[in-house]
mmCIF file of C-alpha atoms and ligand atoms in Angstrom:
data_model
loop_
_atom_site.group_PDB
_atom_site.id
_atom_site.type_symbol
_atom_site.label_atom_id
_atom_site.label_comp_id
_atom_site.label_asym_id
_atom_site.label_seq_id
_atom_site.Cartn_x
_atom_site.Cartn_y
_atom_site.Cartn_z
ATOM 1 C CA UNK A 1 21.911 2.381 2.638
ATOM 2 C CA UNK A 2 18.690 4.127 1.229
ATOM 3 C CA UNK A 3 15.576 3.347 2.643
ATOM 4 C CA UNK A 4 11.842 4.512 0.587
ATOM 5 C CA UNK A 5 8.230 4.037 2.690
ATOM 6 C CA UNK A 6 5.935 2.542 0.441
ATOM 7 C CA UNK A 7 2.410 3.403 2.787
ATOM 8 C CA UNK A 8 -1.160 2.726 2.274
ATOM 9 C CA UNK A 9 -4.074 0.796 3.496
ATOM 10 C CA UNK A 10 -3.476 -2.146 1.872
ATOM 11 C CA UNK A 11 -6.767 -2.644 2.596
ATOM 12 C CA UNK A 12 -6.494 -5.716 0.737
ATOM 13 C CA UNK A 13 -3.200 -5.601 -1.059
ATOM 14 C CA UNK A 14 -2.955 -6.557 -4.193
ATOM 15 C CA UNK A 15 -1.128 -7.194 -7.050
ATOM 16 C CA UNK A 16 -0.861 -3.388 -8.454
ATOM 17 C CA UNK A 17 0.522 -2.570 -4.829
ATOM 18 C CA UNK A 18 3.109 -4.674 -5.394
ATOM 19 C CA UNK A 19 4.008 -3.998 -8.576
ATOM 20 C CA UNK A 20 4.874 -0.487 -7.276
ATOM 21 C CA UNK A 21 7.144 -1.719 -4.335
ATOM 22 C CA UNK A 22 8.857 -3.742 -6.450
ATOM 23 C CA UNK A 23 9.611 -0.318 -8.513
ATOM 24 C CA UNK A 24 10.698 1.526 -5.164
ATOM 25 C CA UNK A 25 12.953 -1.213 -4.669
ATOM 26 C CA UNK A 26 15.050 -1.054 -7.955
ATOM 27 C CA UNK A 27 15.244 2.643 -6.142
ATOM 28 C CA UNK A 28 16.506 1.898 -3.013
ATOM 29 C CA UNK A 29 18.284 -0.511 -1.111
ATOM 30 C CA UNK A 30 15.350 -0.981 1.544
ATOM 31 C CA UNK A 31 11.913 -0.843 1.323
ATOM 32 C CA UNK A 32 9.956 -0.032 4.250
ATOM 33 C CA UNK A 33 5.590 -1.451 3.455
ATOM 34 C CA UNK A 34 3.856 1.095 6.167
ATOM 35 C CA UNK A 35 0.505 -0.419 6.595
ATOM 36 C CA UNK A 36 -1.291 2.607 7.989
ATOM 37 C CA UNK A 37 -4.645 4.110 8.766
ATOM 38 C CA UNK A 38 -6.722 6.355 6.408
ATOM 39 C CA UNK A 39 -9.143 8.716 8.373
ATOM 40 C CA UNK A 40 -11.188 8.832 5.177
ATOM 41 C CA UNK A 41 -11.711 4.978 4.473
ATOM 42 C CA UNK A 42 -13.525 2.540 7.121
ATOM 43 C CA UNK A 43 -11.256 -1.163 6.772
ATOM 44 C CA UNK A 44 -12.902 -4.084 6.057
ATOM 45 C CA UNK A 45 -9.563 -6.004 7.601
ATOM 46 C CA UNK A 46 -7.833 -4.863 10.927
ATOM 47 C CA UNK A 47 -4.518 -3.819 10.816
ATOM 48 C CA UNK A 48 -2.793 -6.720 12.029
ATOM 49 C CA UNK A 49 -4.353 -8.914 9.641
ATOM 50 C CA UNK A 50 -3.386 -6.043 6.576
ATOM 51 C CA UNK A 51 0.171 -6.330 7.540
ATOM 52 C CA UNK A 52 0.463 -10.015 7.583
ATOM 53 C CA UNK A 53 -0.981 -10.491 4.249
ATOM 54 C CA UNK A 54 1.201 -7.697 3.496
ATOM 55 C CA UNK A 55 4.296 -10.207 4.551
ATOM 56 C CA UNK A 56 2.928 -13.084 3.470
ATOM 57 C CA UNK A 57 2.874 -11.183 -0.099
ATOM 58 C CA UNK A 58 6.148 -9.542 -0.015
ATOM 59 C CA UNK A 59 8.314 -12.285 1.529
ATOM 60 C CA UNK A 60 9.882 -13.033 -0.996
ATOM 61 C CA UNK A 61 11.315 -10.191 -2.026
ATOM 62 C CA UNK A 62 14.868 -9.179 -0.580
ATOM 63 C CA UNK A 63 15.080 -6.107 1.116
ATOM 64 C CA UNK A 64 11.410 -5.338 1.874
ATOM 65 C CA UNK A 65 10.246 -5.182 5.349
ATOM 66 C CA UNK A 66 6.543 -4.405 6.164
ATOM 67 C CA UNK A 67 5.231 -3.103 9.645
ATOM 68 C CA UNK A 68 2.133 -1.416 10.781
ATOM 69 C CA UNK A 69 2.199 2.859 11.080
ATOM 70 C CA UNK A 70 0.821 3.799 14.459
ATOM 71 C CA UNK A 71 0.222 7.241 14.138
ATOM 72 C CA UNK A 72 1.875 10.311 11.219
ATOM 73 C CA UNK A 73 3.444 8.428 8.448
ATOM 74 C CA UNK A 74 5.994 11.174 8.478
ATOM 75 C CA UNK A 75 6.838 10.140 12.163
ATOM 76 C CA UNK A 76 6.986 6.445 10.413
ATOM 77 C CA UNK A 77 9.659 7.471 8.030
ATOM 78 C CA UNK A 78 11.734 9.162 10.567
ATOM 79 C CA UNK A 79 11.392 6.082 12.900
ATOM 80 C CA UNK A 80 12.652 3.948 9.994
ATOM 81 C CA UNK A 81 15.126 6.349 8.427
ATOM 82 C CA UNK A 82 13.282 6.780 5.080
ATOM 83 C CA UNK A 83 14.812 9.320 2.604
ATOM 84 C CA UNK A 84 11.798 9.525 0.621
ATOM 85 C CA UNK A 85 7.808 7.926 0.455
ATOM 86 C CA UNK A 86 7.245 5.905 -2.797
ATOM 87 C CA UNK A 87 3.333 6.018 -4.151
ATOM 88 C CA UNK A 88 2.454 4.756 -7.297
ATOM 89 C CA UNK A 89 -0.268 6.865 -9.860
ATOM 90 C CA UNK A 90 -2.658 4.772 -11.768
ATOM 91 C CA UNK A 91 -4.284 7.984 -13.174
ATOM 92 C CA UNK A 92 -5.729 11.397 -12.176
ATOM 93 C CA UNK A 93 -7.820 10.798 -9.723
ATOM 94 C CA UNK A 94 -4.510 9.238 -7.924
ATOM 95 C CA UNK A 95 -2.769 11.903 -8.885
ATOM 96 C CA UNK A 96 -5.457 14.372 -6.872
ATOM 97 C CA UNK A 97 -5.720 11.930 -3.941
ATOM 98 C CA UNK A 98 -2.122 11.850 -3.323
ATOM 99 C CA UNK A 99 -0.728 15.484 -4.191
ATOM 100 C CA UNK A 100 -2.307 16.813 -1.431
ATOM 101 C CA UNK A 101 -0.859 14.187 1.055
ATOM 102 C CA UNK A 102 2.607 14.720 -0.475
ATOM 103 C CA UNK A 103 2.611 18.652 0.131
ATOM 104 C CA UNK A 104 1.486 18.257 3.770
ATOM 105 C CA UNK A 105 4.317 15.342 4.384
ATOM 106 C CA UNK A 106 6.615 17.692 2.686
ATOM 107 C CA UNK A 107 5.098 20.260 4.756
ATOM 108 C CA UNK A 108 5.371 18.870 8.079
ATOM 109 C CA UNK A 109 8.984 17.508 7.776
ATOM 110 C CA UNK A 110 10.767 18.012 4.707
ATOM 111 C CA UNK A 111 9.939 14.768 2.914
ATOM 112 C CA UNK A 112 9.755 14.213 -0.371
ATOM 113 C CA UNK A 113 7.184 11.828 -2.007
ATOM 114 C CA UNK A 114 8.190 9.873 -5.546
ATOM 115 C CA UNK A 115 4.956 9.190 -7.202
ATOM 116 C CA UNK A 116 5.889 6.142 -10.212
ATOM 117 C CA UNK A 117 3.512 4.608 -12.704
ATOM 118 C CA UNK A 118 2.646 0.896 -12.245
ATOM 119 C CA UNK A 119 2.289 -1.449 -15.341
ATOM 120 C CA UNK A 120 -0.868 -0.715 -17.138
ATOM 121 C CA UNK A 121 -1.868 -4.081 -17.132
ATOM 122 C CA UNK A 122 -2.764 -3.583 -13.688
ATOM 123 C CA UNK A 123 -4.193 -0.247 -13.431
ATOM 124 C CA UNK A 124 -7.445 -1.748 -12.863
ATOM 125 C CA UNK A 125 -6.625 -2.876 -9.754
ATOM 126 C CA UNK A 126 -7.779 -0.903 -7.089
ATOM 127 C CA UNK A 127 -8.484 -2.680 -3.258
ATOM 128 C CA UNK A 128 -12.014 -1.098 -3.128
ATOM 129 C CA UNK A 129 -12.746 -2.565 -6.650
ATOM 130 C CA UNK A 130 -11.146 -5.849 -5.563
ATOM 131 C CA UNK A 131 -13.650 -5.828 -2.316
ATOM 132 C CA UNK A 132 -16.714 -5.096 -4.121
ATOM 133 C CA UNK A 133 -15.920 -7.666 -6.472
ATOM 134 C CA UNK A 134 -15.322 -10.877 -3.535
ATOM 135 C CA UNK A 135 -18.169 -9.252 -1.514
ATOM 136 C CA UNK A 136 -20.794 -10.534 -4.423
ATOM 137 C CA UNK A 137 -18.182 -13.733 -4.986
ATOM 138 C CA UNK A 138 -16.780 -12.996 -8.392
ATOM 139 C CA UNK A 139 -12.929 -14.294 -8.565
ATOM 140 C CA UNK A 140 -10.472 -11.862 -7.780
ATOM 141 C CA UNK A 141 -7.919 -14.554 -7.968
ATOM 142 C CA UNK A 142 -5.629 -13.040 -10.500
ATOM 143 C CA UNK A 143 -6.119 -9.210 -8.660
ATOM 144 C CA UNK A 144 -4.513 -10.408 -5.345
ATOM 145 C CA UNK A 145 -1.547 -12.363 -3.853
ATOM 146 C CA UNK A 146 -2.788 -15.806 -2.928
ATOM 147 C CA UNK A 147 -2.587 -14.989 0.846
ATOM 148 C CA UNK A 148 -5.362 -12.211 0.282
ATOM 149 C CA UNK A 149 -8.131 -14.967 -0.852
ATOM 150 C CA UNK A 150 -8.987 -16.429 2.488
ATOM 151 C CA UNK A 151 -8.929 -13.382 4.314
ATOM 152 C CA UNK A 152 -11.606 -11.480 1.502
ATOM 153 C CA UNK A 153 -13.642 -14.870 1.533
ATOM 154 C CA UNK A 154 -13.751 -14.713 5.372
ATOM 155 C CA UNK A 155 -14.428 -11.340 5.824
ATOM 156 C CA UNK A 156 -17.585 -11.740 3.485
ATOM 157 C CA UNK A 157 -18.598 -15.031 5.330
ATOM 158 C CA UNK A 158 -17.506 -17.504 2.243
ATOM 159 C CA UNK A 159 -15.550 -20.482 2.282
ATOM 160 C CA UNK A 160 -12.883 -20.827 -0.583
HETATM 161 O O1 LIG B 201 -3.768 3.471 0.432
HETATM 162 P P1 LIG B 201 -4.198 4.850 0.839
HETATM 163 O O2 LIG B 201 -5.503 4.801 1.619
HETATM 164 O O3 LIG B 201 -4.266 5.789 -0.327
HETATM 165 O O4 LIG B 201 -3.059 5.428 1.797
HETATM 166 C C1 LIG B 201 -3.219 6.659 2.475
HETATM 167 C C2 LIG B 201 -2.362 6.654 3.742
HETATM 168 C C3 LIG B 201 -2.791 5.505 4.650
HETATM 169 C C4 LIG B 201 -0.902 6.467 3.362
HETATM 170 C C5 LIG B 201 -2.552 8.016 4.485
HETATM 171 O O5 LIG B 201 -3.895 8.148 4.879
HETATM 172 C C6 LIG B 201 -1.635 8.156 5.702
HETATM 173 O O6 LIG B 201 -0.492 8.558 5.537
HETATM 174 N N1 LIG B 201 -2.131 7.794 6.914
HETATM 175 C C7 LIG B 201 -1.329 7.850 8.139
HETATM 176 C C8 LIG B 201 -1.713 9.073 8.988
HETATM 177 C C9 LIG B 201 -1.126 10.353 8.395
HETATM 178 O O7 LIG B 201 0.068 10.548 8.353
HETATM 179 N N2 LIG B 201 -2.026 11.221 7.905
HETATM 180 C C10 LIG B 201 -1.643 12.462 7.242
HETATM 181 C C11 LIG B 201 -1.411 12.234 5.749
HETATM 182 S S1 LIG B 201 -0.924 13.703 4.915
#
Protein backbone atom coordinates (compact mmCIF):
# COMPACT_ATOMS: atom_id res chain seq x y z
CA UNK A 1 0.00 0.00 0.00
CA UNK A 2 1.28 3.64 -0.73
CA UNK A 3 0.70 6.15 1.65
CA UNK A 4 1.26 10.40 0.58
CA UNK A 5 1.11 13.23 3.70
CA UNK A 6 -0.92 15.90 2.55
CA UNK A 7 0.29 18.71 5.60
CA UNK A 8 -0.61 22.19 6.29
CA UNK A 9 -2.34 24.45 8.66
CA UNK A 10 -5.54 24.04 7.54
CA UNK A 11 -5.99 26.94 9.27
CA UNK A 12 -9.38 26.89 8.05
CA UNK A 13 -9.53 24.25 5.39
CA UNK A 14 -11.13 24.79 2.56
CA UNK A 15 -12.30 23.77 -0.52
CA UNK A 16 -8.88 24.27 -2.65
CA UNK A 17 -7.25 22.03 0.18
CA UNK A 18 -9.32 19.50 -0.69
CA UNK A 19 -9.32 19.59 -4.06
CA UNK A 20 -5.58 18.75 -3.78
CA UNK A 21 -6.06 15.64 -1.45
CA UNK A 22 -8.42 14.39 -3.53
CA UNK A 23 -5.50 14.57 -6.35
CA UNK A 24 -2.94 12.79 -3.89
CA UNK A 25 -5.42 10.23 -3.54
CA UNK A 26 -5.89 9.15 -7.26
CA UNK A 27 -1.89 8.82 -6.34
CA UNK A 28 -1.89 6.68 -3.63
CA UNK A 29 -3.77 4.22 -1.89
CA UNK A 30 -3.76 6.25 1.54
CA UNK A 31 -3.81 9.61 2.30
CA UNK A 32 -2.46 10.75 5.45
CA UNK A 33 -4.18 15.01 6.25
CA UNK A 34 -1.18 16.17 8.80
CA UNK A 35 -2.69 19.10 10.47
CA UNK A 36 0.50 20.73 11.70
CA UNK A 37 2.00 23.87 13.11
CA UNK A 38 3.61 26.73 11.07
CA UNK A 39 6.24 28.73 13.15
CA UNK A 40 5.59 31.58 10.72
CA UNK A 41 1.66 31.90 10.97
CA UNK A 42 -0.22 32.66 14.45
CA UNK A 43 -3.82 30.23 14.19
CA UNK A 44 -6.89 31.71 14.57
CA UNK A 45 -8.30 27.91 15.42
CA UNK A 46 -6.41 25.45 17.81
CA UNK A 47 -5.29 22.41 16.54
CA UNK A 48 -7.79 20.14 17.75
CA UNK A 49 -10.51 22.08 16.39
CA UNK A 50 -8.33 22.28 12.68
CA UNK A 51 -8.27 18.58 12.60
CA UNK A 52 -11.84 17.93 13.28
CA UNK A 53 -13.08 20.19 10.67
CA UNK A 54 -10.43 18.58 8.78
CA UNK A 55 -12.54 15.08 9.37
CA UNK A 56 -15.63 16.41 9.31
CA UNK A 57 -14.54 17.63 5.61
CA UNK A 58 -12.80 14.64 4.42
CA UNK A 59 -15.06 11.87 5.77
CA UNK A 60 -16.28 11.00 3.10
CA UNK A 61 -13.67 10.19 1.16
CA UNK A 62 -12.24 6.49 1.29
CA UNK A 63 -8.87 6.12 2.22
CA UNK A 64 -8.09 9.50 3.84
CA UNK A 65 -7.24 9.67 7.40
CA UNK A 66 -6.44 13.06 9.09
CA UNK A 67 -4.47 13.48 12.48
CA UNK A 68 -2.70 16.29 14.11
CA UNK A 69 1.54 16.57 13.54
CA UNK A 70 3.13 17.04 16.92
CA UNK A 71 6.40 18.04 16.12
CA UNK A 72 8.83 17.57 12.30
CA UNK A 73 6.45 16.65 9.62
CA UNK A 74 9.24 14.47 8.37
CA UNK A 75 9.05 12.54 11.78
CA UNK A 76 5.08 12.52 10.82
CA UNK A 77 5.67 10.73 7.61
CA UNK A 78 7.94 8.21 9.06
CA UNK A 79 5.42 7.59 11.94
CA UNK A 80 2.76 6.98 9.27
CA UNK A 81 4.86 5.28 6.62
CA UNK A 82 4.49 8.01 3.93
CA UNK A 83 6.50 7.48 0.67
CA UNK A 84 6.15 10.93 -0.35
CA UNK A 85 4.41 14.63 0.96
CA UNK A 86 1.72 15.87 -1.52
CA UNK A 87 1.39 19.99 -1.68
CA UNK A 88 -0.56 21.58 -4.12
CA UNK A 89 0.85 25.09 -6.15
CA UNK A 90 -1.70 27.70 -6.83
CA UNK A 91 1.07 29.96 -8.31
CA UNK A 92 4.57 31.40 -7.62
CA UNK A 93 4.43 32.66 -4.60
CA UNK A 94 3.42 28.85 -3.57
CA UNK A 95 5.88 27.71 -5.49
CA UNK A 96 8.62 29.97 -3.31
CA UNK A 97 6.86 29.17 -0.01
CA UNK A 98 7.05 25.55 -0.46
CA UNK A 99 10.46 24.81 -2.39
CA UNK A 100 12.29 25.69 0.40
CA UNK A 101 10.32 23.36 2.82
CA UNK A 102 10.64 20.53 0.27
CA UNK A 103 14.61 20.74 0.07
CA UNK A 104 14.97 20.77 3.88
CA UNK A 105 12.36 17.61 4.21
CA UNK A 106 14.37 16.11 1.49
CA UNK A 107 17.27 17.24 3.37
CA UNK A 108 16.64 15.93 6.67
CA UNK A 109 15.38 12.42 5.61
CA UNK A 110 15.28 11.61 2.12
CA UNK A 111 11.70 12.58 1.31
CA UNK A 112 10.44 13.61 -1.60
CA UNK A 113 7.66 16.29 -1.92
CA UNK A 114 5.03 16.11 -5.15
CA UNK A 115 3.89 19.59 -5.63
CA UNK A 116 0.30 19.23 -8.12
CA UNK A 117 -1.83 22.04 -9.47
CA UNK A 118 -5.38 22.38 -8.06
CA UNK A 119 -8.35 23.35 -10.40
CA UNK A 120 -8.14 26.93 -11.31
CA UNK A 121 -11.46 27.56 -10.36
CA UNK A 122 -10.27 27.51 -6.97
CA UNK A 123 -7.01 29.14 -6.96
CA UNK A 124 -8.47 31.94 -5.19
CA UNK A 125 -8.87 30.19 -2.30
CA UNK A 126 -6.42 30.75 0.15
CA UNK A 127 -7.36 30.20 4.29
CA UNK A 128 -5.92 33.69 5.12
CA UNK A 129 -8.13 35.22 2.33
CA UNK A 130 -11.04 33.07 3.52
CA UNK A 131 -10.42 34.57 7.29
CA UNK A 132 -10.21 38.07 6.34
CA UNK A 133 -13.19 37.70 4.41
CA UNK A 134 -15.67 36.01 7.62
CA UNK A 135 -13.76 38.33 10.02
CA UNK A 136 -15.73 41.52 8.30
CA UNK A 137 -18.88 38.86 7.64
CA UNK A 138 -18.84 38.53 3.90
CA UNK A 139 -20.00 34.77 2.88
CA UNK A 140 -17.36 32.45 2.42
CA UNK A 141 -19.93 29.79 2.03
CA UNK A 142 -18.92 28.45 -1.30
CA UNK A 143 -14.80 28.79 -0.18
CA UNK A 144 -15.20 26.22 2.69
CA UNK A 145 -16.67 22.78 3.61
CA UNK A 146 -19.88 23.37 5.51
CA UNK A 147 -18.26 22.22 8.83
CA UNK A 148 -15.78 25.30 8.56
CA UNK A 149 -18.81 27.99 8.84
CA UNK A 150 -19.55 27.75 12.50
CA UNK A 151 -16.18 27.48 13.60
CA UNK A 152 -15.03 31.01 11.37
CA UNK A 153 -18.41 32.61 12.66
CA UNK A 154 -17.44 31.67 16.25
CA UNK A 155 -14.07 32.53 16.21
CA UNK A 156 -15.09 36.15 15.02
CA UNK A 157 -17.94 36.29 17.68
CA UNK A 158 -20.98 35.85 14.96
CA UNK A 159 -23.80 33.68 15.01
CA UNK A 160 -24.65 31.89 11.62
O1 LIG B 1 -0.38 25.27 5.17
P1 LIG B 1 1.04 25.70 5.41
O2 LIG B 1 1.11 26.73 6.53
O3 LIG B 1 1.70 26.18 4.15
O4 LIG B 1 1.85 24.41 5.86
C1 LIG B 1 3.19 24.49 6.30
C2 LIG B 1 3.49 23.32 7.24
C3 LIG B 1 2.55 23.37 8.44
C4 LIG B 1 3.28 22.01 6.50
C5 LIG B 1 4.97 23.43 7.73
O5 LIG B 1 5.14 24.62 8.46
C6 LIG B 1 5.41 22.23 8.57
O6 LIG B 1 5.81 21.23 8.01
N1 LIG B 1 5.30 22.34 9.93
C7 LIG B 1 5.64 21.24 10.83
C8 LIG B 1 7.01 21.49 11.50
C9 LIG B 1 8.15 21.22 10.52
O7 LIG B 1 8.38 20.11 10.10
N2 LIG B 1 8.86 22.30 10.15
C10 LIG B 1 9.94 22.24 9.18
C11 LIG B 1 9.40 22.41 7.76
S1 LIG B 1 10.68 22.31 6.55
Amino acid sequence: MTTAVCPGSFDPVTLGHLDVVRRARSMFDRVVVGVARNAGKTPLLDLDTRVALARAALADIDGVEVAPVPGLLVDFCREVGAAAIVKGLRGGADYDAEVPMALMNRHLVGIETIFVTGDPALAHIASSLVKDVARYGGDVSDLVPAPVLPALAGAFGRST
